[in-house]
Tab-separated table of C-alpha atoms in Angstrom:
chain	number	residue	atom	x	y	z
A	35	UNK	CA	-8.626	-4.898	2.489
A	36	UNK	CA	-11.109	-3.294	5.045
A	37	UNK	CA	-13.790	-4.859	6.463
A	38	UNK	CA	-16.502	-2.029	6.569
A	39	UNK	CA	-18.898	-2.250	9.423
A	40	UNK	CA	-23.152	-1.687	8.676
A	41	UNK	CA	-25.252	0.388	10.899
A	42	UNK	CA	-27.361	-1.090	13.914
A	43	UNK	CA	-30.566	-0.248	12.937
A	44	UNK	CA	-31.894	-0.604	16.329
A	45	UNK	CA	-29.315	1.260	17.610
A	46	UNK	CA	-30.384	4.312	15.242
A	47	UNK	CA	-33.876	4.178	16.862
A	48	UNK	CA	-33.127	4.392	19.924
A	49	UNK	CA	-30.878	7.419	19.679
A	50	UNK	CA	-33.833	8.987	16.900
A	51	UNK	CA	-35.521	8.434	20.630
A	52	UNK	CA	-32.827	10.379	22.773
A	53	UNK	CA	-32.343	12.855	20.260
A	54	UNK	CA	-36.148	13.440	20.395
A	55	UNK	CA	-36.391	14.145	23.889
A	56	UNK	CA	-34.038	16.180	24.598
A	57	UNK	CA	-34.986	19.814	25.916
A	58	UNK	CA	-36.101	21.421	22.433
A	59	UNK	CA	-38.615	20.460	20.062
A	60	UNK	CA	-38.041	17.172	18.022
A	61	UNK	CA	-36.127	18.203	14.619
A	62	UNK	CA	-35.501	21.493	15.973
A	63	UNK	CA	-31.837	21.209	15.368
A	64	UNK	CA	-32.407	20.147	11.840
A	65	UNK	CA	-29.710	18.960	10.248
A	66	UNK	CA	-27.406	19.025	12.997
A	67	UNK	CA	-29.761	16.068	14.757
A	68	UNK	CA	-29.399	14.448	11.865
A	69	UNK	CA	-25.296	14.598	11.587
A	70	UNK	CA	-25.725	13.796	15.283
A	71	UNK	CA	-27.590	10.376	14.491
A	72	UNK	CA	-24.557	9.835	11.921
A	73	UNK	CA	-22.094	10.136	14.402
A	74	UNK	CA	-23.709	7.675	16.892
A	75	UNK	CA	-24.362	4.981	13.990
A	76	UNK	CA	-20.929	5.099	12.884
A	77	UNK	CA	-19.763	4.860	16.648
A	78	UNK	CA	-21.934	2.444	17.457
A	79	UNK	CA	-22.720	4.409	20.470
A	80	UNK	CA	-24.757	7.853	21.903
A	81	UNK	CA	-21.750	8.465	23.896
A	82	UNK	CA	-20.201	10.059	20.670
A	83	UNK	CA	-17.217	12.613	20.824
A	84	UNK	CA	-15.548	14.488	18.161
A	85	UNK	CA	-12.680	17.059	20.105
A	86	UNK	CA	-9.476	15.483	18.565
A	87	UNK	CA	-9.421	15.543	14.835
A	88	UNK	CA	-7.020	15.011	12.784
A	89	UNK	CA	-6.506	16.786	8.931
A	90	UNK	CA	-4.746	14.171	6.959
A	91	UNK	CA	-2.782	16.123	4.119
A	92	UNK	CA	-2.677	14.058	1.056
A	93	UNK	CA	0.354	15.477	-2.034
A	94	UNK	CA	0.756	14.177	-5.345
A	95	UNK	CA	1.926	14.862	-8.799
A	96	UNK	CA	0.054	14.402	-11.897
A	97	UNK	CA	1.447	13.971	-15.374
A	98	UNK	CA	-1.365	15.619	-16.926
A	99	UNK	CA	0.019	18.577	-16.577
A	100	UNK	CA	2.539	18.032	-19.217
A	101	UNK	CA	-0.779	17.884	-20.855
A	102	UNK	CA	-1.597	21.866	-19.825
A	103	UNK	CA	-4.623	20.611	-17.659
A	104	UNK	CA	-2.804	23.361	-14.972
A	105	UNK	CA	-2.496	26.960	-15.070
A	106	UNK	CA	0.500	26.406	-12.572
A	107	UNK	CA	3.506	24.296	-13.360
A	108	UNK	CA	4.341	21.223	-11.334
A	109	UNK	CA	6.476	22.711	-9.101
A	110	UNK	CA	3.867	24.531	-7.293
A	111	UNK	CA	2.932	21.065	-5.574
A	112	UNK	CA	6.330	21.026	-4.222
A	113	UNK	CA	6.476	24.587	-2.986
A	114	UNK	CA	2.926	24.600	-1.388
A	115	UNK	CA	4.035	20.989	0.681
A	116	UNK	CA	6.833	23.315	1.738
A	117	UNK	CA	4.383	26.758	2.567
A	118	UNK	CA	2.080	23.801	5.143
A	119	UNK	CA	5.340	22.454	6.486
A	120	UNK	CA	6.301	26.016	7.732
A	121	UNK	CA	2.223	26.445	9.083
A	122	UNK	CA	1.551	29.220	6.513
A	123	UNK	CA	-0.917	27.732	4.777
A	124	UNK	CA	-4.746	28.635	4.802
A	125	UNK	CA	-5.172	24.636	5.811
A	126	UNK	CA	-2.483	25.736	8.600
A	127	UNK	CA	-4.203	28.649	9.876
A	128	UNK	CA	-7.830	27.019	9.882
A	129	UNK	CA	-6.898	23.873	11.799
A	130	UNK	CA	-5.519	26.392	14.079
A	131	UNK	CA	-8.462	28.154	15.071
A	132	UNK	CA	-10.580	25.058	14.971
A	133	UNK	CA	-7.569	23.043	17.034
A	134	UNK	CA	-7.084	20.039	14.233
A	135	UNK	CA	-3.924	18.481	14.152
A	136	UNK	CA	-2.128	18.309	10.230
A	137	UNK	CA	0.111	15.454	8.789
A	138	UNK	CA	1.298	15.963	5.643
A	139	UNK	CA	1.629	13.006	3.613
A	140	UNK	CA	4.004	12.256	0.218
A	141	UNK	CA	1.663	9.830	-1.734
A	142	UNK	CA	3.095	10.899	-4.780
A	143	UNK	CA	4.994	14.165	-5.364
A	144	UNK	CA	7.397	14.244	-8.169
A	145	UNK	CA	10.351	14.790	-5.544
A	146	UNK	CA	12.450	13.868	-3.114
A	147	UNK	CA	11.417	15.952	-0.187
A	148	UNK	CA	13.718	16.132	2.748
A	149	UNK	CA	12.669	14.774	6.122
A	150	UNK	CA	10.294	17.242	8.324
A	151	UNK	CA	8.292	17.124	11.407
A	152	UNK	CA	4.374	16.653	10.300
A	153	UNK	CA	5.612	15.123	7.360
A	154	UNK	CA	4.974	11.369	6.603
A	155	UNK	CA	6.962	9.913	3.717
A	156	UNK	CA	4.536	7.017	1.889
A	157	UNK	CA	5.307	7.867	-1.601
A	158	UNK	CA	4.286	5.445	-4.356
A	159	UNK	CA	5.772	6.615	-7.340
A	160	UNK	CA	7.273	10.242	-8.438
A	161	UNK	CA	4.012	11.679	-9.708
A	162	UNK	CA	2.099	9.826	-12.114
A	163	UNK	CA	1.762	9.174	-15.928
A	164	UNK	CA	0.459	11.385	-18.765
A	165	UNK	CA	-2.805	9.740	-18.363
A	166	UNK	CA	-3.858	11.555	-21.495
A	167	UNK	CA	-1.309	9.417	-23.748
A	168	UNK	CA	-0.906	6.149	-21.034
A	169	UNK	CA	-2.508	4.739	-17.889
A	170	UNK	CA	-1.511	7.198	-15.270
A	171	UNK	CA	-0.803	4.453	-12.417
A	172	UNK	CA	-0.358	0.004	-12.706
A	173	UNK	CA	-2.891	-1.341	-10.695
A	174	UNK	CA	-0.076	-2.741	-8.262
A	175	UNK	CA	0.511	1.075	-7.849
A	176	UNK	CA	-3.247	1.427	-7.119
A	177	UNK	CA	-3.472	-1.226	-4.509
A	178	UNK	CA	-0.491	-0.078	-2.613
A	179	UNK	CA	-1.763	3.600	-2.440
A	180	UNK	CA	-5.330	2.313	-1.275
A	181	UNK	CA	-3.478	-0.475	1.238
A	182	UNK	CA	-1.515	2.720	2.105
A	183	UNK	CA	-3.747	5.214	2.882
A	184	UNK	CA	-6.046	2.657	4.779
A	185	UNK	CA	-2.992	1.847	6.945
A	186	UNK	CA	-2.176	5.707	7.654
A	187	UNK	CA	-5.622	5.985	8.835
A	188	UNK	CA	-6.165	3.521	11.238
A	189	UNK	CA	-2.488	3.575	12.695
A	190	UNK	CA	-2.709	7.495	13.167
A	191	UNK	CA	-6.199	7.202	14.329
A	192	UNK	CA	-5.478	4.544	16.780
A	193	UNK	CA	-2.201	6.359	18.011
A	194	UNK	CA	-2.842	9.700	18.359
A	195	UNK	CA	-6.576	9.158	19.555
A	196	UNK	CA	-8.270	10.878	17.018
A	197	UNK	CA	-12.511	10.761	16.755
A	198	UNK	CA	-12.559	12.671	13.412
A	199	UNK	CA	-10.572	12.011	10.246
A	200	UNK	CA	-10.410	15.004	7.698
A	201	UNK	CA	-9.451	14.413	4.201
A	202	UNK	CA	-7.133	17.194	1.893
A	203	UNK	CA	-4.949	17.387	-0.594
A	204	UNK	CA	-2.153	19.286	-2.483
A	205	UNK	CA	-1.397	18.162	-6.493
A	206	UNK	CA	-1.160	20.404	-9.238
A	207	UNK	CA	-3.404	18.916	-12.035
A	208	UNK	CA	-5.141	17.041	-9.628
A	209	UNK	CA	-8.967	18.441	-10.687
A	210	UNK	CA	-7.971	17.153	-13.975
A	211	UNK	CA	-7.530	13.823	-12.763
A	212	UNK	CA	-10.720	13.911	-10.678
A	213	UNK	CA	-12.873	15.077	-13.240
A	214	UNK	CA	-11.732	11.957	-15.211
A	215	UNK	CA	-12.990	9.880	-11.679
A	216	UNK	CA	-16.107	11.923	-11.595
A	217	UNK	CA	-16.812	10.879	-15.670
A	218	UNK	CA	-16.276	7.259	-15.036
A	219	UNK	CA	-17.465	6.549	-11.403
A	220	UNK	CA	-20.384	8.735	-11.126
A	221	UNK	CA	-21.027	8.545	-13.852
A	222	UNK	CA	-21.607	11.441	-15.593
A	223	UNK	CA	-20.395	13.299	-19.183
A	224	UNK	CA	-17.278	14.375	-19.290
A	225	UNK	CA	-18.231	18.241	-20.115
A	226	UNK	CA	-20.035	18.259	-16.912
A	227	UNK	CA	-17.351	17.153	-14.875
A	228	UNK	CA	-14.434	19.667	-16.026
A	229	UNK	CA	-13.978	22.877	-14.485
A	230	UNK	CA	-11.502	26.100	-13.715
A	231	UNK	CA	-9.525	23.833	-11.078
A	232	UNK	CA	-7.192	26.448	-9.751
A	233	UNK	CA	-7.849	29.055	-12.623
A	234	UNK	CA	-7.960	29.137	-16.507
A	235	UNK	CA	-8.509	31.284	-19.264
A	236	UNK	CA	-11.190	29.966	-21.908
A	237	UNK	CA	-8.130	29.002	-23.861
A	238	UNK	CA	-6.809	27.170	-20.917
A	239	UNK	CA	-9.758	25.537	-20.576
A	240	UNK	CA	-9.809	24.384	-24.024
A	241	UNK	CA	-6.545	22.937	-23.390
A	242	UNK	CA	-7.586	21.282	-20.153
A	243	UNK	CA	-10.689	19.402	-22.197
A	244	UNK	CA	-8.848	18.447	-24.840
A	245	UNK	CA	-6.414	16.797	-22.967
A	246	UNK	CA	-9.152	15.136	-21.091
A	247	UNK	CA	-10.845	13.949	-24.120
A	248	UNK	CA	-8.155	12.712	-25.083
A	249	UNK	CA	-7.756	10.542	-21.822
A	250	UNK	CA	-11.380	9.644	-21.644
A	251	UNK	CA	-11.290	8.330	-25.644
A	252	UNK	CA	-8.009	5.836	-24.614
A	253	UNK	CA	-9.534	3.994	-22.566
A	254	UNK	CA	-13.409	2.451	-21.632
A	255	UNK	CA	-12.558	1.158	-17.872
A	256	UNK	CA	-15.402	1.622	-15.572
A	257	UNK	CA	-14.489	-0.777	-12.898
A	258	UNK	CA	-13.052	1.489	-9.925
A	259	UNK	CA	-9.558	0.456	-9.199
A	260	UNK	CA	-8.991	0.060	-13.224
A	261	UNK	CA	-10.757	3.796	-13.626
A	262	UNK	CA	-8.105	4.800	-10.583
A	263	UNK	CA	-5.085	3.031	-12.810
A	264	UNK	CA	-5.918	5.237	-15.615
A	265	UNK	CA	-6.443	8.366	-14.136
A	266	UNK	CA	-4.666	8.869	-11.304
A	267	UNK	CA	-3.445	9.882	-9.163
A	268	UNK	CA	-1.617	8.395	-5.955
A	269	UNK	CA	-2.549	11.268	-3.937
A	270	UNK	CA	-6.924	10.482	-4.495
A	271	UNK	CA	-6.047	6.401	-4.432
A	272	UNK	CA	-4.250	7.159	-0.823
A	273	UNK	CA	-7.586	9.353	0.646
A	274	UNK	CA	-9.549	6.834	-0.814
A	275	UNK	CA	-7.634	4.091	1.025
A	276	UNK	CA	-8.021	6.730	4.329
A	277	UNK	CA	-11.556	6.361	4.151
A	278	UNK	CA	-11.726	2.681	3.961
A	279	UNK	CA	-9.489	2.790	6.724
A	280	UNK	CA	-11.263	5.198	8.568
A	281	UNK	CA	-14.541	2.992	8.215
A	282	UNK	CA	-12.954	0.225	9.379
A	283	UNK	CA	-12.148	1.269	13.064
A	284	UNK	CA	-15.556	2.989	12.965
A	285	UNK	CA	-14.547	6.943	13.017
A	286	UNK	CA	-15.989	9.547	10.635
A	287	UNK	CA	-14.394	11.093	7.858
A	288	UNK	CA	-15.102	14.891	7.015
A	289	UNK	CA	-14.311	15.363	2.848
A	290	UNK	CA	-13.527	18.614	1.733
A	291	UNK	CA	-14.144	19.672	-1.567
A	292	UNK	CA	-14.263	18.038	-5.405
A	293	UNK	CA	-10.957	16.227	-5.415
A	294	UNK	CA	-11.592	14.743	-1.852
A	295	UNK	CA	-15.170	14.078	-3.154
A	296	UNK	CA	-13.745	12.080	-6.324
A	297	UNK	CA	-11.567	9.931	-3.509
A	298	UNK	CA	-14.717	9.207	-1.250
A	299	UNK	CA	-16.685	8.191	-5.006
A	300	UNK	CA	-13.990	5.841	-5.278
A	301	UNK	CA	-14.139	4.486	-2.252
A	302	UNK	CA	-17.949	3.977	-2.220
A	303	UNK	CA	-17.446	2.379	-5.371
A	304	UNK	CA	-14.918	-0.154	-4.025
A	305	UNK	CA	-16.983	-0.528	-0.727
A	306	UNK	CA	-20.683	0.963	-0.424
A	307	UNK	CA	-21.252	0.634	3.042
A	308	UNK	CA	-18.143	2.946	3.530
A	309	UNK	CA	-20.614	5.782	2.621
A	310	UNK	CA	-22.227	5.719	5.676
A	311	UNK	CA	-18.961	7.002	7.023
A	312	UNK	CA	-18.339	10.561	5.005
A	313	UNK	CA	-19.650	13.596	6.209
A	314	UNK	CA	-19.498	15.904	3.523
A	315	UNK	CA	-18.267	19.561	4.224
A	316	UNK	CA	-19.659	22.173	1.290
A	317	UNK	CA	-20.133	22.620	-2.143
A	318	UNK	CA	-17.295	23.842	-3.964
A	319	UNK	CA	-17.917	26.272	-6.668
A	320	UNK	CA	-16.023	23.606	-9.486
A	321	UNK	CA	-17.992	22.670	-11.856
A	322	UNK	CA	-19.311	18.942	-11.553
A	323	UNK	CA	-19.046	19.033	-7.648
A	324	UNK	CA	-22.431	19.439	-6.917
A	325	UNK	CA	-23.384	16.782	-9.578
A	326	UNK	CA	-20.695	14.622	-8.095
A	327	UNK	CA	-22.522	14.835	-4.915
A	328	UNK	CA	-25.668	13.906	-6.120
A	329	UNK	CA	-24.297	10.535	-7.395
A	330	UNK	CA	-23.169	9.906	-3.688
A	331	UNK	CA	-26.148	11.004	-2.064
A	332	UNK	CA	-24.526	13.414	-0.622
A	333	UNK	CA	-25.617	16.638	1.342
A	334	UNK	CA	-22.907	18.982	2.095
A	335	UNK	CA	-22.872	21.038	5.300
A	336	UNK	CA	-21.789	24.409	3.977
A	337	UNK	CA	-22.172	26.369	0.849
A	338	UNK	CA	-18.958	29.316	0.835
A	339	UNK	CA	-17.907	29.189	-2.651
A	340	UNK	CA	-14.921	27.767	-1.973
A	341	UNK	CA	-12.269	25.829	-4.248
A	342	UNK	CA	-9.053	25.699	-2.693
A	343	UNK	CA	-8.739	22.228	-1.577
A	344	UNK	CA	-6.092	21.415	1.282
A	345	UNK	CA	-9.091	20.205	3.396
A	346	UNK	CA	-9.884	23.731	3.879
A	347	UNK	CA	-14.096	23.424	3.455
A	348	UNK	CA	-13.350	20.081	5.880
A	349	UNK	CA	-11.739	21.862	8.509
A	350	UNK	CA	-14.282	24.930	8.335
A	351	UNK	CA	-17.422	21.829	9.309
A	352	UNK	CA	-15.631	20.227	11.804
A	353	UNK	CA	-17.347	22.623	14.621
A	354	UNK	CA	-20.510	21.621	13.626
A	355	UNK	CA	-19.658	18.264	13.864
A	356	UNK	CA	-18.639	18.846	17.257
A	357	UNK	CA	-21.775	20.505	17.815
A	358	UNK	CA	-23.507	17.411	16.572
A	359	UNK	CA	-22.041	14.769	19.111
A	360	UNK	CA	-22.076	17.758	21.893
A	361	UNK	CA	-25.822	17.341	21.312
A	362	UNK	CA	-26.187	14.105	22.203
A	363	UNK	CA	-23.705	13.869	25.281
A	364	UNK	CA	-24.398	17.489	26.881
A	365	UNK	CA	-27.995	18.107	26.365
A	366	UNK	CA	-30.229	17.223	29.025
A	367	UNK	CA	-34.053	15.125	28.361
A	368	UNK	CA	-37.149	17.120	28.716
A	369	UNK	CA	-37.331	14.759	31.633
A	370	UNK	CA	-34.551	16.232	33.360
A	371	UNK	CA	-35.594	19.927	32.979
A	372	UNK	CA	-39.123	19.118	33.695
A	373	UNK	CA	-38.177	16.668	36.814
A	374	UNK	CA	-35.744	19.399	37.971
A	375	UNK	CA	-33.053	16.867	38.327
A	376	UNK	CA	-30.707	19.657	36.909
């Protein structure tokens, strides 16, 4: 579908080489040399930039919530598509004050919503299965979501001349679905991977891990896009299509929190080298998230305790991601200061 390109490894030493003499002490930037090294290696270049970004929006429906994975009904999904629509979202007011651009994208809600500016229409299917009773998506359904997504990326990327992709999403039940990713693709036990999602009581919770149980014992697929098939949902099979299409035209994507992190596991699992391409935002305060990000290798850049979703965590890193390729273009080499070329 995507044809993933590798690191230059000689590239990467030679901008280790910049990075190390420009007018501070080598490493004294910490981790913001090394997101800085990222940028250039997926680039392909020093002369990195990462002003325009854009905050794809991802929305789906999940028929585990007939299941009670959810302490909100359904129709939430629909209503909070509507709320980042009108800009009055907390996604909304964040890519404000860090100037992202939003498109809001129907991969799956269980709707027909009306035409609207910022809104981009590539549903798959009105919300998915029960995937605690029956696969929650055909595998035809799963490749057109990941062919999907891919397209979306690269087309709006290309377009609207975008350096940085960010990755968010809107889906009731949709931490029910990823927690179900995180147990097969990681992988890791399923009691590790469930958490409050948007908020439970313990008997909600019960609820929610019985119904996942329940999922998990109908069916032993382990092979990504079959583990996607049965547990949804068209919403995390379109991000994880962004990402491959993202990779693909060489830009980085910023994930947010556990549900984007279940897309980008997918992904890597589908294509490894597509890893080098995620820059990972913060740990969420789900449970399983930071687990899930030790099976991708994964450092996050921020630690706030959030678990809101809507790319919110991604959109909160993207100025230090700036910060990282404003390093390598703006910064001048102890050379410079020292040869007062300045």
């Amino acid at each position: 579908m995507n044809v993933v390109p590798t690191a230059d490894t000689i590239l990467a030493a030679a901008v280790q080489a910049r990075l190390d003499g420009k007018a501070k002490p080598p490493g004294s930037l910490g981790r913001i040399e090394a997101l800085a090294l990222q940028l250039a290696l997926i680039r392909g270049s020093a002369e990195v930039c990462a002003d325009k970004a854009l905050l794809l929006l991802c929305a789906g429906d999940h028929g585990l919530t007939e299941a009670g994975v959810s302490a909100y009904p359904a129709e939430v999904t629909r209503a909070m598509v509507a709320t980042l629509l009108a800009g009055k979202a907390s996604a909304n007011a964040f890519a404000r004050a860090v100037g992202a651009e939003v498109l809001v994208v129907d991969a799956g809600v269980a709707a027909d919503l009306p035409a609207y500016p910022g809104l981009l229409d590539a549903k798959v299917g009105r919300g998915t299965a029960n995937a605690a009773v029956a696969p929650a998506m055909t595998l035809r359904e799963v490749e057109s979501a990941l062919a999907r997504g891919a397209a979306i990326a690269r087309d709006r990327l290309a377009e609207g001349g975008f350096e940085v992709l960010l990755l968010g999403e809107i889906g009731i039940g949709n931490s029910a679905s990823a927690a179900l990713l995180m147990h097969r693709l990681a992988p890791a036990p399923l009691a590790d991977c469930i958490g409050a999602g948007a908020g439970h009581d313990a008997k909600g919770m019960r609820r929610k891990a019985a119904a996942l149980e329940a999922a998990a014992r109908r069916t032993p697929a382990t092979a990504p896009r079959e583990v996607l098939a049965e547990f949804g949902g068209f919403e995390i099979a379109m991000m994880a299509g962004a990402v491959l299409g993202a990779a693909a035209v060489r830009r980085p994507v910023i994930v947010d929190g556990f549900i984007g992190s279940a897309a980008a596991l997918a992904a890597v699992r589908l294509e490894p080298a597509s890893a080098d391409y995620l820059i990972f935002s913060h740990r969420s305060a789900e449970k399983g998230h930071a687990r899930m990000l030790e099976a991708l290798e994964a450092r996050p850049l921020l630690d706030l305790s959030l678990r809101l979703g809507e790319g919110t965590g991604a959109l909160l890193a993207l100025p230090l991601v700036r910060a990282a390729a404003r390093l390598l273009t703006d910064v001048a080499s102890l050379d410079e200061v020292l040869g007062g070329e300045l």
